[in-house]
mmCIF file of C-alpha atoms and ligand atoms in Angstrom:
data_model
loop_
_atom_site.group_PDB
_atom_site.id
_atom_site.type_symbol
_atom_site.label_atom_id
_atom_site.label_comp_id
_atom_site.label_asym_id
_atom_site.label_seq_id
_atom_site.Cartn_x
_atom_site.Cartn_y
_atom_site.Cartn_z
ATOM 1 C CA GLU A 294 11.675 -2.647 35.490
ATOM 2 C CA LYS A 295 11.930 -2.679 31.725
ATOM 3 C CA SER A 296 14.210 -5.371 30.345
ATOM 4 C CA ASP A 297 17.166 -4.718 28.099
ATOM 5 C CA VAL A 298 15.337 -5.889 25.003
ATOM 6 C CA ILE A 299 15.856 -3.600 22.024
ATOM 7 C CA ASN A 300 12.504 -3.144 20.372
ATOM 8 C CA PHE A 301 12.531 -2.510 16.616
ATOM 9 C CA ASN A 302 8.864 -3.450 16.188
ATOM 10 C CA PRO A 303 7.104 -1.865 13.208
ATOM 11 C CA GLY A 304 4.016 -1.014 15.260
ATOM 12 C CA PRO A 305 2.674 -1.123 17.840
ATOM 13 C CA ALA A 306 6.185 -0.109 18.706
ATOM 14 C CA LYS A 307 8.530 0.967 21.457
ATOM 15 C CA ILE A 308 7.338 3.582 23.934
ATOM 16 C CA ASP A 309 9.952 5.354 26.012
ATOM 17 C CA ALA A 310 10.484 3.716 29.409
ATOM 18 C CA SER A 311 9.772 6.965 31.254
ATOM 19 C CA VAL A 312 6.328 7.131 29.623
ATOM 20 C CA MET A 313 5.603 3.515 30.539
ATOM 21 C CA ALA A 314 6.721 4.167 34.107
ATOM 22 C CA LYS A 315 4.535 7.250 34.427
ATOM 23 C CA ALA A 316 1.534 5.324 33.072
ATOM 24 C CA GLN A 317 2.298 2.582 35.577
ATOM 25 C CA THR A 318 2.485 5.005 38.498
ATOM 26 C CA GLU A 319 -0.828 6.543 37.544
ATOM 27 C CA LEU A 320 -2.569 3.311 36.556
ATOM 28 C CA LEU A 321 -4.345 2.635 39.846
ATOM 29 C CA ASN A 322 -4.662 6.160 41.107
ATOM 30 C CA TYR A 323 -4.572 9.115 38.734
ATOM 31 C CA ARG A 324 -3.458 12.280 40.528
ATOM 32 C CA ASN A 325 -4.994 11.200 43.833
ATOM 33 C CA LEU A 326 -8.478 10.719 42.415
ATOM 34 C CA GLY A 327 -8.533 7.220 43.894
ATOM 35 C CA PHE A 328 -9.032 5.575 40.492
ATOM 36 C CA GLY A 329 -7.312 5.414 37.128
ATOM 37 C CA VAL A 330 -7.876 6.903 33.664
ATOM 38 C CA LEU A 331 -9.254 3.539 32.505
ATOM 39 C CA GLU A 332 -12.085 3.961 35.013
ATOM 40 C CA MET A 333 -12.711 7.633 34.414
ATOM 41 C CA SER A 334 -15.784 9.181 32.809
ATOM 42 C CA HIS A 335 -14.967 10.705 29.451
ATOM 43 C CA ARG A 336 -17.256 13.597 30.405
ATOM 44 C CA SER A 337 -15.353 14.364 33.620
ATOM 45 C CA ALA A 338 -13.361 17.562 34.079
ATOM 46 C CA GLU A 339 -10.202 15.459 34.561
ATOM 47 C CA PHE A 340 -10.602 13.714 31.240
ATOM 48 C CA ILE A 341 -11.470 16.909 29.345
ATOM 49 C CA ASP A 342 -8.269 18.282 30.814
ATOM 50 C CA ILE A 343 -6.314 15.279 29.436
ATOM 51 C CA VAL A 344 -7.775 15.912 25.960
ATOM 52 C CA GLU A 345 -7.087 19.654 26.088
ATOM 53 C CA GLN A 346 -3.533 19.187 27.342
ATOM 54 C CA ALA A 347 -2.777 16.690 24.573
ATOM 55 C CA LYS A 348 -4.190 19.087 21.973
ATOM 56 C CA THR A 349 -2.210 22.017 23.357
ATOM 57 C CA ASN A 350 1.030 20.051 23.348
ATOM 58 C CA LEU A 351 0.462 18.712 19.840
ATOM 59 C CA ARG A 352 -0.400 22.196 18.556
ATOM 60 C CA GLU A 353 2.780 23.550 20.110
ATOM 61 C CA LEU A 354 5.033 20.696 18.945
ATOM 62 C CA MET A 355 3.787 20.753 15.349
ATOM 63 C CA LYS A 356 3.098 24.512 15.249
ATOM 64 C CA ILE A 357 -0.439 23.761 14.091
ATOM 65 C CA PRO A 358 -2.123 26.988 12.906
ATOM 66 C CA ASP A 359 -5.342 28.138 14.620
ATOM 67 C CA ASN A 360 -7.472 27.365 11.588
ATOM 68 C CA TYR A 361 -6.848 23.621 12.000
ATOM 69 C CA LYS A 362 -8.789 21.284 14.269
ATOM 70 C CA ILE A 363 -7.259 18.325 16.080
ATOM 71 C CA LEU A 364 -9.488 15.241 16.331
ATOM 72 C CA PHE A 365 -8.891 12.019 18.272
ATOM 73 C CA LEU A 366 -10.861 9.316 16.481
ATOM 74 C CA GLN A 367 -11.230 5.538 16.422
ATOM 75 C CA GLY A 368 -10.977 2.973 13.642
ATOM 76 C CA GLY A 369 -7.241 3.305 13.065
ATOM 77 C CA ALA A 370 -5.621 4.894 10.063
ATOM 78 C CA THR A 371 -7.599 2.301 8.119
ATOM 79 C CA GLY A 372 -10.792 3.954 9.353
ATOM 80 C CA GLN A 373 -9.456 7.179 7.860
ATOM 81 C CA PHE A 374 -9.057 5.459 4.482
ATOM 82 C CA SER A 375 -12.887 5.578 4.478
ATOM 83 C CA ALA A 376 -13.339 8.795 6.467
ATOM 84 C CA VAL A 377 -11.233 10.894 4.076
ATOM 85 C CA PRO A 378 -13.398 10.218 1.003
ATOM 86 C CA LEU A 379 -16.642 10.202 3.039
ATOM 87 C CA ASN A 380 -15.870 13.669 4.397
ATOM 88 C CA LEU A 381 -14.075 15.268 1.474
ATOM 89 C CA LEU A 382 -15.309 13.890 -1.861
ATOM 90 C CA ASN A 383 -18.098 16.476 -1.867
ATOM 91 C CA LEU A 384 -15.434 19.125 -2.356
ATOM 92 C CA SER A 385 -15.489 18.149 -6.039
ATOM 93 C CA SER A 386 -18.647 18.346 -8.159
ATOM 94 C CA ASP A 387 -18.211 14.804 -9.456
ATOM 95 C CA ALA A 388 -16.772 12.998 -6.415
ATOM 96 C CA THR A 389 -13.277 12.651 -7.818
ATOM 97 C CA ALA A 390 -10.011 12.527 -5.928
ATOM 98 C CA ASP A 391 -6.336 12.081 -6.834
ATOM 99 C CA TYR A 392 -4.090 9.491 -5.172
ATOM 100 C CA ILE A 393 -0.361 8.839 -5.240
ATOM 101 C CA VAL A 394 0.282 5.150 -4.607
ATOM 102 C CA THR A 395 3.820 4.420 -3.427
ATOM 103 C CA GLY A 396 3.237 1.433 -1.176
ATOM 104 C CA THR A 397 0.938 -0.922 0.659
ATOM 105 C CA TRP A 398 -0.845 1.724 2.714
ATOM 106 C CA SER A 399 -1.609 4.268 0.019
ATOM 107 C CA ALA A 400 -2.755 1.364 -2.192
ATOM 108 C CA LYS A 401 -5.204 0.314 0.526
ATOM 109 C CA ALA A 402 -6.394 3.899 0.953
ATOM 110 C CA ALA A 403 -7.046 4.266 -2.787
ATOM 111 C CA LYS A 404 -8.871 0.929 -2.933
ATOM 112 C CA GLU A 405 -11.142 1.910 -0.061
ATOM 113 C CA ALA A 406 -11.857 5.336 -1.593
ATOM 114 C CA GLU A 407 -12.992 3.660 -4.821
ATOM 115 C CA LYS A 408 -16.096 2.510 -2.924
ATOM 116 C CA PHE A 409 -17.216 6.122 -2.674
ATOM 117 C CA GLY A 410 -16.029 8.029 -5.728
ATOM 118 C CA ASN A 411 -13.885 8.278 -8.841
ATOM 119 C CA ILE A 412 -10.317 7.708 -7.842
ATOM 120 C CA ASN A 413 -7.506 8.725 -10.152
ATOM 121 C CA ILE A 414 -3.979 7.462 -9.519
ATOM 122 C CA VAL A 415 -1.858 10.310 -10.846
ATOM 123 C CA HIS A 416 1.018 8.237 -12.193
ATOM 124 C CA PRO A 417 1.455 4.900 -14.011
ATOM 125 C CA LYS A 418 0.972 2.047 -11.538
ATOM 126 C CA LEU A 419 4.270 1.052 -9.913
ATOM 127 C CA LYS A 420 5.426 -2.540 -10.427
ATOM 128 C CA LYS A 421 7.290 -2.435 -7.160
ATOM 129 C CA TYR A 422 7.190 0.035 -4.324
ATOM 130 C CA THR A 423 10.775 1.282 -4.321
ATOM 131 C CA SER A 424 10.458 4.793 -5.724
ATOM 132 C CA ILE A 425 8.320 7.912 -5.962
ATOM 133 C CA PRO A 426 7.350 8.863 -9.534
ATOM 134 C CA ALA A 427 8.823 12.293 -10.399
ATOM 135 C CA GLU A 428 6.508 15.100 -9.334
ATOM 136 C CA GLU A 429 6.609 16.719 -12.830
ATOM 137 C CA THR A 430 5.017 13.597 -14.288
ATOM 138 C CA TRP A 431 1.952 13.500 -12.027
ATOM 139 C CA GLN A 432 -1.296 13.973 -13.915
ATOM 140 C CA LEU A 433 -3.145 16.084 -11.406
ATOM 141 C CA ASN A 434 -6.815 16.904 -11.781
ATOM 142 C CA PRO A 435 -7.317 20.586 -10.869
ATOM 143 C CA ASN A 436 -10.935 19.772 -9.957
ATOM 144 C CA ALA A 437 -10.098 16.891 -7.625
ATOM 145 C CA ALA A 438 -11.559 17.052 -4.121
ATOM 146 C CA TYR A 439 -8.097 16.355 -2.743
ATOM 147 C CA LEU A 440 -4.716 14.776 -3.454
ATOM 148 C CA TYR A 441 -3.916 11.888 -1.104
ATOM 149 C CA TYR A 442 -0.555 10.302 -0.395
ATOM 150 C CA CYS A 443 1.287 8.400 2.342
ATOM 151 C CA ASP A 444 4.289 10.351 3.659
ATOM 152 C CA ASN A 445 6.046 7.238 4.922
ATOM 153 C CA GLU A 446 5.186 3.779 3.657
ATOM 154 C CA THR A 447 5.821 1.660 6.742
ATOM 155 C CA VAL A 448 5.922 -1.706 4.973
ATOM 156 C CA ASN A 449 7.994 -0.674 1.963
ATOM 157 C CA GLY A 450 10.280 1.966 3.492
ATOM 158 C CA VAL A 451 9.488 4.755 1.016
ATOM 159 C CA GLU A 452 9.374 8.252 2.500
ATOM 160 C CA PHE A 453 8.621 11.623 0.911
ATOM 161 C CA HIS A 454 11.415 14.092 1.591
ATOM 162 C CA PHE A 455 9.369 16.902 0.076
ATOM 163 C CA ALA A 456 5.794 18.087 0.445
ATOM 164 C CA PRO A 457 3.750 17.373 -2.706
ATOM 165 C CA GLN A 458 2.024 20.364 -4.281
ATOM 166 C CA ALA A 459 -1.305 20.471 -6.075
ATOM 167 C CA GLY A 460 -2.238 24.144 -6.423
ATOM 168 C CA ASN A 461 -5.533 24.787 -4.670
ATOM 169 C CA VAL A 462 -6.366 21.116 -4.269
ATOM 170 C CA PRO A 463 -5.963 20.175 -0.587
ATOM 171 C CA ILE A 464 -3.255 17.641 0.199
ATOM 172 C CA ILE A 465 -4.173 14.812 2.567
ATOM 173 C CA ALA A 466 -1.206 12.979 4.081
ATOM 174 C CA ASP A 467 -1.033 9.708 5.991
ATOM 175 C CA MET A 468 1.783 10.274 8.491
ATOM 176 C CA SER A 469 1.051 7.271 10.712
ATOM 177 C CA SER A 470 4.665 6.157 10.847
ATOM 178 C CA ASN A 471 6.632 9.404 10.670
ATOM 179 C CA ILE A 472 4.564 12.023 12.465
ATOM 180 C CA LEU A 473 6.610 14.101 14.924
ATOM 181 C CA SER A 474 9.873 12.765 13.497
ATOM 182 C CA LYS A 475 10.547 15.846 11.369
ATOM 183 C CA PRO A 476 9.299 19.417 11.145
ATOM 184 C CA VAL A 477 6.221 19.692 8.923
ATOM 185 C CA ASP A 478 4.626 22.892 7.650
ATOM 186 C CA VAL A 479 1.046 22.005 8.532
ATOM 187 C CA SER A 480 -0.312 24.954 6.535
ATOM 188 C CA LYS A 481 0.684 23.132 3.338
ATOM 189 C CA PHE A 482 -1.804 20.353 4.105
ATOM 190 C CA GLY A 483 -5.554 20.037 4.021
ATOM 191 C CA ALA A 484 -5.383 17.240 6.548
ATOM 192 C CA ILE A 485 -2.856 14.964 8.206
ATOM 193 C CA ILE A 486 -3.972 11.597 9.542
ATOM 194 C CA ALA A 487 -1.997 9.246 11.778
ATOM 195 C CA GLY A 488 -2.602 6.122 13.792
ATOM 196 C CA ALA A 489 -0.887 6.594 17.166
ATOM 197 C CA GLN A 490 0.757 3.220 17.718
ATOM 198 C CA LYS A 491 4.168 4.012 16.230
ATOM 199 C CA ASN A 492 5.402 7.489 17.012
ATOM 200 C CA ILE A 493 2.822 9.086 19.264
ATOM 201 C CA GLY A 494 1.271 6.597 21.630
ATOM 202 C CA CYS A 495 -0.513 3.285 21.598
ATOM 203 C CA ALA A 496 -3.107 1.622 19.373
ATOM 204 C CA GLY A 497 -6.699 2.761 19.664
ATOM 205 C CA VAL A 498 -6.558 6.430 18.783
ATOM 206 C CA THR A 499 -6.138 8.006 15.376
ATOM 207 C CA LEU A 500 -5.131 11.585 14.996
ATOM 208 C CA VAL A 501 -6.706 13.875 12.412
ATOM 209 C CA ILE A 502 -5.408 17.399 11.914
ATOM 210 C CA ILE A 503 -7.710 19.184 9.494
ATOM 211 C CA ARG A 504 -8.175 22.677 8.083
ATOM 212 C CA ASP A 505 -11.448 24.302 9.170
ATOM 213 C CA ASP A 506 -12.838 24.944 5.696
ATOM 214 C CA LEU A 507 -12.597 21.231 4.823
ATOM 215 C CA ILE A 508 -14.939 20.314 7.658
ATOM 216 C CA GLY A 509 -18.680 20.088 7.009
ATOM 217 C CA HIS A 510 -18.741 18.607 3.489
ATOM 218 C CA GLN A 511 -19.456 14.995 4.494
ATOM 219 C CA LEU A 512 -21.545 12.729 2.302
ATOM 220 C CA LYS A 513 -24.958 12.134 3.844
ATOM 221 C CA GLU A 514 -24.156 8.451 4.363
ATOM 222 C CA CYS A 515 -20.977 9.243 6.353
ATOM 223 C CA PRO A 516 -21.177 7.327 9.670
ATOM 224 C CA ALA A 517 -21.422 9.601 12.697
ATOM 225 C CA VAL A 518 -18.215 8.326 14.316
ATOM 226 C CA LEU A 519 -16.217 9.219 11.180
ATOM 227 C CA ASP A 520 -17.952 12.557 10.596
ATOM 228 C CA TYR A 521 -15.350 15.305 10.973
ATOM 229 C CA LYS A 522 -18.006 18.008 11.513
ATOM 230 C CA LEU A 523 -19.795 16.137 14.248
ATOM 231 C CA GLN A 524 -16.545 15.112 15.938
ATOM 232 C CA ALA A 525 -15.065 18.623 15.659
ATOM 233 C CA ASP A 526 -18.238 20.164 17.116
ATOM 234 C CA MET A 527 -18.144 17.636 19.982
ATOM 235 C CA ASN A 528 -14.384 17.974 20.678
ATOM 236 C CA SER A 529 -13.960 14.291 19.617
ATOM 237 C CA LEU A 530 -16.428 13.252 22.337
ATOM 238 C CA TYR A 531 -19.481 12.441 20.229
ATOM 239 C CA ASN A 532 -19.286 8.931 21.634
ATOM 240 C CA THR A 533 -16.948 7.316 24.160
ATOM 241 C CA PRO A 534 -13.453 8.055 22.841
ATOM 242 C CA PRO A 535 -10.447 5.731 23.194
ATOM 243 C CA SER A 536 -9.750 7.476 26.463
ATOM 244 C CA TYR A 537 -6.720 5.547 27.675
ATOM 245 C CA SER A 538 -5.035 5.795 24.275
ATOM 246 C CA ILE A 539 -5.571 9.560 24.264
ATOM 247 C CA TYR A 540 -4.094 9.743 27.771
ATOM 248 C CA LEU A 541 -1.050 7.725 26.695
ATOM 249 C CA THR A 542 -0.600 9.902 23.609
ATOM 250 C CA GLY A 543 -0.623 12.858 25.993
ATOM 251 C CA LEU A 544 2.226 11.292 27.968
ATOM 252 C CA VAL A 545 4.224 10.657 24.782
ATOM 253 C CA LEU A 546 3.711 14.267 23.672
ATOM 254 C CA GLU A 547 4.997 15.462 27.072
ATOM 255 C CA TRP A 548 8.015 13.197 26.643
ATOM 256 C CA ILE A 549 8.750 14.608 23.157
ATOM 257 C CA LYS A 550 8.410 18.133 24.537
ATOM 258 C CA ASN A 551 10.808 17.382 27.377
ATOM 259 C CA SER A 552 13.232 15.697 24.958
ATOM 260 C CA GLY A 553 13.713 18.800 22.835
ATOM 261 C CA GLY A 554 10.666 18.663 20.587
ATOM 262 C CA VAL A 555 10.363 17.821 16.922
ATOM 263 C CA MET A 556 13.742 19.269 15.890
ATOM 264 C CA SER A 557 15.465 17.008 18.372
ATOM 265 C CA MET A 558 13.485 13.989 17.114
ATOM 266 C CA ALA A 559 14.458 14.923 13.542
ATOM 267 C CA LYS A 560 18.141 15.158 14.451
ATOM 268 C CA ARG A 561 18.040 11.827 16.220
ATOM 269 C CA SER A 562 16.181 10.305 13.298
ATOM 270 C CA ALA A 563 18.805 11.506 10.802
ATOM 271 C CA ILE A 564 21.617 10.086 12.927
ATOM 272 C CA LYS A 565 19.873 6.755 13.512
ATOM 273 C CA SER A 566 18.938 6.133 9.887
ATOM 274 C CA GLN A 567 22.400 7.211 8.746
ATOM 275 C CA LEU A 568 24.009 4.653 11.069
ATOM 276 C CA ILE A 569 22.165 1.807 9.346
ATOM 277 C CA TYR A 570 22.258 3.117 5.780
ATOM 278 C CA SER A 571 25.994 3.721 5.967
ATOM 279 C CA VAL A 572 26.582 0.090 6.974
ATOM 280 C CA ILE A 573 24.394 -0.966 4.032
ATOM 281 C CA ASN A 574 26.073 1.413 1.557
ATOM 282 C CA ASN A 575 29.574 0.393 2.619
ATOM 283 C CA SER A 576 28.915 -3.338 2.646
ATOM 284 C CA ASN A 577 29.975 -4.023 -0.979
ATOM 285 C CA GLY A 578 26.521 -5.377 -1.661
ATOM 286 C CA PHE A 579 26.385 -7.744 1.321
ATOM 287 C CA TYR A 580 23.449 -5.693 2.555
ATOM 288 C CA HIS A 581 21.107 -4.368 -0.067
ATOM 289 C CA CYS A 582 18.414 -1.712 0.247
ATOM 290 C CA MET A 583 15.976 -1.835 -2.645
ATOM 291 C CA ILE A 584 14.661 1.715 -2.241
ATOM 292 C CA ASP A 585 15.819 4.625 -4.445
ATOM 293 C CA ASP A 586 18.278 6.920 -2.653
ATOM 294 C CA ASP A 587 16.030 9.982 -2.767
ATOM 295 C CA CYS A 588 13.088 8.366 -0.973
ATOM 296 C CA ARG A 589 14.660 6.019 1.550
ATOM 297 C CA SER A 590 12.725 6.128 4.787
ATOM 298 C CA ARG A 591 14.431 7.400 7.920
ATOM 299 C CA ILE A 592 11.932 5.419 9.966
ATOM 300 C CA ASN A 593 11.375 2.001 8.391
ATOM 301 C CA LEU A 594 14.535 0.623 6.788
ATOM 302 C CA PRO A 595 14.050 -2.525 4.722
ATOM 303 C CA PHE A 596 17.093 -4.401 3.473
ATOM 304 C CA ARG A 597 18.205 -7.792 2.216
ATOM 305 C CA VAL A 598 21.190 -9.793 3.419
ATOM 306 C CA GLY A 599 23.509 -11.554 0.956
ATOM 307 C CA GLY A 600 22.566 -9.695 -2.239
ATOM 308 C CA PRO A 601 19.703 -7.897 -3.988
ATOM 309 C CA GLY A 602 17.234 -10.802 -3.757
ATOM 310 C CA GLY A 603 18.375 -11.812 -0.292
ATOM 311 C CA ASP A 604 19.896 -15.117 0.765
ATOM 312 C CA GLN A 605 17.253 -16.899 2.827
ATOM 313 C CA GLU A 606 19.751 -18.852 4.856
ATOM 314 C CA LEU A 607 21.812 -15.769 5.702
ATOM 315 C CA GLU A 608 18.676 -13.814 6.548
ATOM 316 C CA SER A 609 17.520 -16.510 8.979
ATOM 317 C CA LEU A 610 20.970 -16.570 10.522
ATOM 318 C CA PHE A 611 20.937 -12.794 10.769
ATOM 319 C CA LEU A 612 17.583 -12.805 12.538
ATOM 320 C CA GLU A 613 18.818 -15.546 14.856
ATOM 321 C CA ARG A 614 21.826 -13.403 15.666
ATOM 322 C CA THR A 615 19.687 -10.337 16.444
ATOM 323 C CA LYS A 616 17.522 -12.504 18.681
ATOM 324 C CA GLN A 617 20.598 -13.563 20.666
ATOM 325 C CA ALA A 618 21.436 -9.867 21.045
ATOM 326 C CA ASN A 619 17.983 -9.272 22.560
ATOM 327 C CA MET A 620 16.696 -7.414 19.532
ATOM 328 C CA VAL A 621 13.110 -7.930 18.430
ATOM 329 C CA GLY A 622 10.918 -6.885 15.513
ATOM 330 C CA LEU A 623 13.461 -7.023 12.692
ATOM 331 C CA LYS A 624 11.805 -9.519 10.365
ATOM 332 C CA GLY A 625 10.694 -7.822 7.142
ATOM 333 C CA HIS A 626 7.019 -7.617 6.246
ATOM 334 C CA ARG A 627 5.886 -10.836 4.550
ATOM 335 C CA SER A 628 5.096 -8.938 1.331
ATOM 336 C CA VAL A 629 8.658 -7.613 1.083
ATOM 337 C CA GLY A 630 10.790 -10.248 2.843
ATOM 338 C CA GLY A 631 14.257 -9.725 4.277
ATOM 339 C CA ILE A 632 14.851 -7.439 7.228
ATOM 340 C CA ARG A 633 13.177 -4.220 8.323
ATOM 341 C CA ALA A 634 14.471 -1.987 11.096
ATOM 342 C CA SER A 635 11.883 0.434 12.445
ATOM 343 C CA LEU A 636 13.516 3.419 14.120
ATOM 344 C CA TYR A 637 10.637 5.316 15.696
ATOM 345 C CA ASN A 638 11.159 8.264 18.031
ATOM 346 C CA ALA A 639 11.475 6.088 21.136
ATOM 347 C CA VAL A 640 14.315 3.985 19.674
ATOM 348 C CA THR A 641 17.586 5.531 20.849
ATOM 349 C CA ILE A 642 20.787 6.297 18.975
ATOM 350 C CA GLU A 643 22.626 3.850 21.278
ATOM 351 C CA GLU A 644 20.190 1.056 20.446
ATOM 352 C CA THR A 645 20.549 1.770 16.747
ATOM 353 C CA GLN A 646 24.339 1.790 17.089
ATOM 354 C CA LYS A 647 24.118 -1.720 18.561
ATOM 355 C CA LEU A 648 22.245 -2.887 15.489
ATOM 356 C CA ALA A 649 24.785 -1.198 13.186
ATOM 357 C CA ASP A 650 27.629 -2.900 15.103
ATOM 358 C CA LEU A 651 25.900 -6.263 14.865
ATOM 359 C CA MET A 652 25.432 -5.797 11.113
ATOM 360 C CA LEU A 653 29.137 -5.032 10.678
ATOM 361 C CA ALA A 654 30.196 -8.028 12.725
ATOM 362 C CA PHE A 655 27.778 -10.296 10.873
ATOM 363 C CA GLN A 656 29.101 -9.090 7.542
ATOM 364 C CA GLN A 657 32.695 -9.743 8.595
ATOM 365 C CA GLU A 658 31.797 -13.282 9.532
ATOM 366 C CA HIS A 659 29.718 -14.135 6.479
ATOM 367 C CA ALA A 660 30.756 -11.998 3.483
HETATM 368 N N1 PMP B 828 -0.984 3.826 7.282
HETATM 369 C C1 PMP B 828 0.275 3.548 7.636
HETATM 370 C C2 PMP B 828 1.382 4.387 7.065
HETATM 371 C C3 PMP B 828 0.538 2.509 8.532
HETATM 372 O O1 PMP B 828 1.788 2.220 8.886
HETATM 373 C C4 PMP B 828 -0.542 1.764 9.067
HETATM 374 C C5 PMP B 828 -0.348 0.674 10.098
HETATM 375 N N2 PMP B 828 0.769 -0.084 10.020
HETATM 376 C C6 PMP B 828 -1.827 2.074 8.643
HETATM 377 C C7 PMP B 828 -2.011 3.119 7.774
HETATM 378 C C8 PMP B 828 -3.007 1.299 9.159
HETATM 379 O O2 PMP B 828 -3.186 1.653 10.469
HETATM 380 P P1 PMP B 828 -4.208 0.912 11.423
HETATM 381 O O3 PMP B 828 -3.724 -0.458 11.589
HETATM 382 O O4 PMP B 828 -4.138 1.747 12.655
HETATM 383 O O5 PMP B 828 -5.539 0.976 10.770
#
């Protein structure tokens, strides 16, 4: 039995109860094999089937074109901060790449890439991560190996509501926290990377969706486990993969399919984020969201209580109140402060409504 806790954790995050129950049922005995996925050889027919089924479902859900490979890798999205430059910098003659830095995660990605090449941030450095510099002002290098950005900054709550363009330069997007929450035209991207522990499964597996022609350019020092060519040639089974995490991702993909697919997730996401933002916008400043209107995240919603800088006492009281209501995971990231509500796919409209109601009641009592 799952409890009635409402889980707003930023990640690892809520997984739908039906997925957890299915995993539980199959834990000890997977499809009458007499043992579970945790105990299964990654070379067995059953496990290959799990990998293939997950790939098929992901391809269908995201309408991934045939000229893209799907890889299930280890090392987290952070591992990809290194893998992207190690595999792609050779696409430029002088190992240069462009980065857009709109938050904590793209900043980390750019910093890691600097170990391997010449990294150009295409806009003046942001003093605070509350906006996306206007696309017309980006100083793009037409000879860059790629243009990298983070589609949804989980810590800061900044989300791109458009797909950046860079001519023939491939776009690499970190979609760790918003993958499968909106339709995405995969053909506009060179690669999409995503850690699984928010919207598509549990920690341990990192998804890479990459266009065929970008595979095979790795630097000679690229570690084997991060080598897209090697992993693509081996169907992500060069070494022991994070098998249980891939299995769980498979269950989540099934759940998304049975719940109406990406369009349904996108609709739910719009409704959920609107519920919270409308309380904030109509609160006469009692709640304050620091992010520009045009790039507010639908997934991670940071806000302050009691004014723009936040009132520490009110924010502690607010968190105390959410705790009494069985809500967890609402404390803002330590670098931002305040409150952050994470509304991943598994968080329901009803759960979000309860948070919106609590916010209204709290405002009435304290404004
Ligand atoms: N990118 C984004 C957008 C994230 O939210 C996170 C994790 N919170 C990461 C990268 C890093 O992922 P990991 O911890 O799996 O390395």
